[in-house]
CSV table of C-alpha atoms in Angstrom, one decimal:
chain,number,residue,atom,x,y,z
A,1,UNK,CA,0.0,0.0,0.0
A,2,UNK,CA,1.3,3.4,-0.9
A,3,UNK,CA,2.5,5.5,2.1
A,4,UNK,CA,0.6,8.4,0.4
A,5,UNK,CA,-2.9,7.1,1.0
A,6,UNK,CA,-3.3,8.6,4.5
A,7,UNK,CA,-2.1,12.0,3.3
A,8,UNK,CA,-4.4,11.7,0.3
A,9,UNK,CA,-7.4,11.2,2.5
A,10,UNK,CA,-6.4,14.2,4.6
A,11,UNK,CA,-5.8,16.5,1.7
A,12,UNK,CA,-9.1,15.5,-0.1
A,13,UNK,CA,-10.9,16.4,3.1
A,14,UNK,CA,-9.0,19.7,3.3
A,15,UNK,CA,-9.9,20.4,-0.4
A,16,UNK,CA,-13.6,19.9,0.4
A,17,UNK,CA,-13.3,22.4,3.3
A,18,UNK,CA,-11.5,24.9,1.1
A,19,UNK,CA,-14.0,24.5,-1.8
A,20,UNK,CA,-16.8,25.0,0.8
A,21,UNK,CA,-15.2,28.3,1.8
A,22,UNK,CA,-14.7,29.5,-1.7
A,23,UNK,CA,-18.1,28.6,-3.2
A,24,UNK,CA,-20.5,28.8,-0.2
A,25,UNK,CA,-19.1,30.7,2.8
A,26,UNK,CA,-17.2,33.2,0.6
A,27,UNK,CA,-15.4,35.0,3.4
A,28,UNK,CA,-12.8,36.6,1.1
A,29,UNK,CA,-12.2,37.4,-2.5
A,30,UNK,CA,-12.8,34.2,-4.6
A,31,UNK,CA,-9.7,34.6,-6.7
A,32,UNK,CA,-7.4,35.1,-3.7
A,33,UNK,CA,-9.0,32.2,-1.9
A,34,UNK,CA,-8.6,30.0,-5.0
A,35,UNK,CA,-4.9,31.1,-5.3
A,36,UNK,CA,-4.2,30.3,-1.7
A,37,UNK,CA,-6.2,27.0,-1.7
A,38,UNK,CA,-4.6,25.7,-4.9
A,39,UNK,CA,-1.1,26.7,-3.8
A,40,UNK,CA,-1.5,25.1,-0.4
A,41,UNK,CA,-2.8,21.8,-1.8
A,42,UNK,CA,-0.1,21.7,-4.5
A,43,UNK,CA,2.7,22.4,-2.0
A,44,UNK,CA,1.4,19.7,0.4
A,45,UNK,CA,1.1,17.3,-2.6
A,46,UNK,CA,4.7,18.0,-3.6
A,47,UNK,CA,5.8,17.5,0.0
A,48,UNK,CA,4.2,14.2,0.5
A,49,UNK,CA,5.4,13.0,-2.9
A,50,UNK,CA,9.0,14.0,-1.9
A,51,UNK,CA,8.6,12.4,1.5
A,52,UNK,CA,7.9,9.1,-0.2
A,53,UNK,CA,10.8,9.2,-2.5
A,54,UNK,CA,12.6,11.9,-4.6
A,55,UNK,CA,12.0,9.7,-7.7
A,56,UNK,CA,8.3,10.4,-7.6
A,57,UNK,CA,8.5,14.1,-8.4
A,58,UNK,CA,11.3,13.6,-10.8
A,59,UNK,CA,9.1,11.1,-12.7
A,60,UNK,CA,6.1,13.4,-12.7
A,61,UNK,CA,7.8,16.6,-13.7
A,62,UNK,CA,10.3,15.3,-16.3
A,63,UNK,CA,9.8,17.8,-19.2
A,64,UNK,CA,9.9,17.3,-22.9
A,65,UNK,CA,9.4,20.1,-25.5
A,66,UNK,CA,6.6,18.3,-27.2
A,67,UNK,CA,4.4,18.9,-24.1
A,68,UNK,CA,4.1,22.5,-25.1
A,69,UNK,CA,2.3,21.8,-28.4
A,70,UNK,CA,0.3,19.0,-26.8
A,71,UNK,CA,-0.8,21.5,-24.1
A,72,UNK,CA,-1.8,24.2,-26.6
A,73,UNK,CA,-3.7,21.8,-28.9
A,74,UNK,CA,-5.5,20.1,-26.1
A,75,UNK,CA,-6.5,23.4,-24.5
A,76,UNK,CA,-8.0,24.5,-27.8
A,77,UNK,CA,-9.9,21.2,-28.2
A,78,UNK,CA,-11.3,21.4,-24.7
A,79,UNK,CA,-12.4,25.0,-25.3
A,80,UNK,CA,-14.3,23.9,-28.4
A,81,UNK,CA,-16.0,21.1,-26.4
A,82,UNK,CA,-17.2,23.7,-23.8
A,83,UNK,CA,-18.2,26.2,-26.4
A,84,UNK,CA,-20.3,23.6,-28.1
A,85,UNK,CA,-21.6,22.2,-24.8
A,86,UNK,CA,-22.7,25.7,-23.8
A,87,UNK,CA,-24.8,26.0,-26.9
A,88,UNK,CA,-26.4,22.6,-26.5
A,89,UNK,CA,-27.0,22.9,-22.7
A,90,UNK,CA,-28.9,26.2,-23.2
A,91,UNK,CA,-31.2,24.4,-25.5
A,92,UNK,CA,-32.0,21.3,-23.4
A,93,UNK,CA,-31.4,22.5,-19.8
A,94,UNK,CA,-33.6,25.4,-18.7
A,95,UNK,CA,-31.3,26.2,-15.7
A,96,UNK,CA,-28.0,26.0,-17.5
A,97,UNK,CA,-27.7,29.7,-18.5
A,98,UNK,CA,-28.3,31.0,-15.0
A,99,UNK,CA,-25.8,28.5,-13.5
A,100,UNK,CA,-23.1,29.4,-16.0
A,101,UNK,CA,-23.7,33.1,-15.4
A,102,UNK,CA,-23.3,32.4,-11.7
A,103,UNK,CA,-19.9,31.0,-12.3
A,104,UNK,CA,-18.8,33.9,-14.4
A,105,UNK,CA,-20.0,36.4,-11.8
A,106,UNK,CA,-16.7,35.9,-10.1
A,107,UNK,CA,-15.0,37.8,-13.0
A,108,UNK,CA,-16.2,41.1,-11.5
A,109,UNK,CA,-14.3,40.5,-8.2
A,110,UNK,CA,-10.8,41.3,-9.6
A,111,UNK,CA,-9.1,43.0,-12.5
A,112,UNK,CA,-9.2,40.7,-15.6
A,113,UNK,CA,-5.5,41.1,-16.1
A,114,UNK,CA,-4.8,40.0,-12.5
A,115,UNK,CA,-7.2,37.1,-12.9
A,116,UNK,CA,-5.5,36.0,-16.1
A,117,UNK,CA,-2.1,36.1,-14.5
A,118,UNK,CA,-3.3,34.1,-11.4
A,119,UNK,CA,-4.9,31.5,-13.6
A,120,UNK,CA,-1.9,31.0,-15.9
A,121,UNK,CA,0.9,31.1,-13.4
A,122,UNK,CA,-0.6,29.8,-10.1
A,123,UNK,CA,-4.2,28.4,-10.1
A,124,UNK,CA,-4.1,26.3,-13.2
A,125,UNK,CA,-0.7,24.8,-12.7
A,126,UNK,CA,-1.3,24.3,-8.9
A,127,UNK,CA,-4.5,22.4,-9.6
A,128,UNK,CA,-2.7,20.0,-11.9
A,129,UNK,CA,0.2,19.5,-9.4
A,130,UNK,CA,-2.3,18.5,-6.8
A,131,UNK,CA,-5.2,16.7,-8.6
A,132,UNK,CA,-3.1,14.8,-11.1
A,133,UNK,CA,0.4,14.9,-9.7
A,134,UNK,CA,-0.6,13.8,-6.2
A,135,UNK,CA,-4.2,12.6,-6.1
A,136,UNK,CA,-4.4,10.7,-9.4
A,137,UNK,CA,-0.8,9.4,-9.2
A,138,UNK,CA,-1.4,8.1,-5.7
A,139,UNK,CA,-4.7,6.4,-6.7
A,140,UNK,CA,-3.1,4.9,-9.8
A,141,UNK,CA,-0.4,3.5,-7.8
A,142,UNK,CA,-2.9,1.7,-5.5
A,143,UNK,CA,-5.7,0.8,-8.0
A,144,UNK,CA,-4.0,0.9,-11.4
A,145,UNK,CA,-3.9,3.6,-14.1
A,146,UNK,CA,-7.5,3.3,-15.3
A,147,UNK,CA,-9.2,3.0,-12.0
A,148,UNK,CA,-7.0,5.7,-10.5
A,149,UNK,CA,-8.0,8.0,-13.4
A,150,UNK,CA,-11.7,7.4,-13.0
A,151,UNK,CA,-11.7,7.7,-9.2
A,152,UNK,CA,-9.5,10.8,-9.2
A,153,UNK,CA,-11.8,12.4,-11.8
A,154,UNK,CA,-14.9,11.6,-9.8
A,155,UNK,CA,-13.3,13.1,-6.7
A,156,UNK,CA,-12.3,16.2,-8.6
A,157,UNK,CA,-15.9,16.6,-9.7
A,158,UNK,CA,-17.4,15.8,-6.3
A,159,UNK,CA,-15.6,18.5,-4.4
A,160,UNK,CA,-17.5,21.0,-6.6
A,161,UNK,CA,-20.9,19.7,-5.4
A,162,UNK,CA,-20.7,22.0,-2.5
A,163,UNK,CA,-21.5,24.9,-4.9
A,164,UNK,CA,-24.9,23.3,-5.7
A,165,UNK,CA,-24.3,24.2,-9.3
A,166,UNK,CA,-24.9,21.3,-11.7
A,167,UNK,CA,-23.1,23.0,-14.6
A,168,UNK,CA,-20.0,23.6,-12.5
A,169,UNK,CA,-20.0,20.0,-11.4
A,170,UNK,CA,-20.3,18.7,-14.9
A,171,UNK,CA,-17.5,21.1,-16.1
A,172,UNK,CA,-15.2,19.9,-13.3
A,173,UNK,CA,-16.0,16.3,-14.1
A,174,UNK,CA,-15.3,16.7,-17.8
A,175,UNK,CA,-12.1,18.6,-17.1
A,176,UNK,CA,-11.0,16.0,-14.6
A,177,UNK,CA,-11.5,13.2,-17.1
A,178,UNK,CA,-9.8,15.1,-19.9
A,179,UNK,CA,-6.7,16.2,-18.0
A,180,UNK,CA,-6.7,13.0,-16.1
A,181,UNK,CA,-6.5,11.1,-19.3
A,182,UNK,CA,-3.7,13.3,-20.5
A,183,UNK,CA,-1.8,12.5,-17.3
A,184,UNK,CA,-2.4,8.8,-17.7
A,185,UNK,CA,-1.4,8.9,-21.4
A,186,UNK,CA,1.8,10.9,-21.0
A,187,UNK,CA,2.7,10.0,-17.4
A,188,UNK,CA,3.8,13.6,-16.8
A,189,UNK,CA,2.0,16.6,-15.2
A,190,UNK,CA,3.3,19.0,-17.8
A,191,UNK,CA,0.9,18.4,-20.7
A,192,UNK,CA,-2.2,18.8,-18.5
A,193,UNK,CA,-0.6,21.7,-16.6
A,194,UNK,CA,0.0,23.7,-19.8
A,195,UNK,CA,-3.4,22.8,-21.1
A,196,UNK,CA,-5.2,23.7,-17.8
A,197,UNK,CA,-3.4,27.1,-17.6
A,198,UNK,CA,-4.2,28.0,-21.2
A,199,UNK,CA,-7.8,26.7,-21.0
A,200,UNK,CA,-8.5,28.7,-17.8
A,201,UNK,CA,-7.1,31.9,-19.4
A,202,UNK,CA,-9.2,31.4,-22.6
A,203,UNK,CA,-12.5,30.3,-21.0
A,204,UNK,CA,-12.5,33.0,-18.2
A,205,UNK,CA,-10.6,36.0,-19.7
A,206,UNK,CA,-9.9,35.8,-23.5
A,207,UNK,CA,-12.9,34.1,-25.0
A,208,UNK,CA,-15.5,33.6,-22.2
A,209,UNK,CA,-18.8,31.9,-23.2
A,210,UNK,CA,-20.6,34.6,-21.2
């Protein structure tokens, strides 16, 4: 059994608490809370990986130049999926538009340039470091690559349930499956990290669907 399982349980519980604060309690600015939460979880994930062997982080963060193109193309593909999904969801789900607008309301809480910088350089990368580089890698080690991918994706979607927003939950689940598959396929955090950062920037700042 992986020595990372107990820390995994603790950090998932912590993630649930942090997501509850961000999406329900909202004591502070959403973007600052998200930056702190993602950074904290990423840092702890890196720490527990390192504590269980330096080779873990070396394996996860070995970089190849091809990952840049893979990240760019995959971000564009995922954006098209969401652009199309937004059109379809408005036609078949009467509550979809209101819920998507609810997510985008957070854009007004901070300058768009600052939001973009936080998404590209901190929030997006930190989420991949934690959710794929720690959570999925730990689960894959225990249950195998495919089961680890599915379980990690379900957990990633589940922590968003606290927001009581079906569209947000589905978005998180789809993204979790997408970036989780990339992690499983390339066995590196980098492709998903680049993809996540660029997709965040595009969907929230450059070409928002709302």
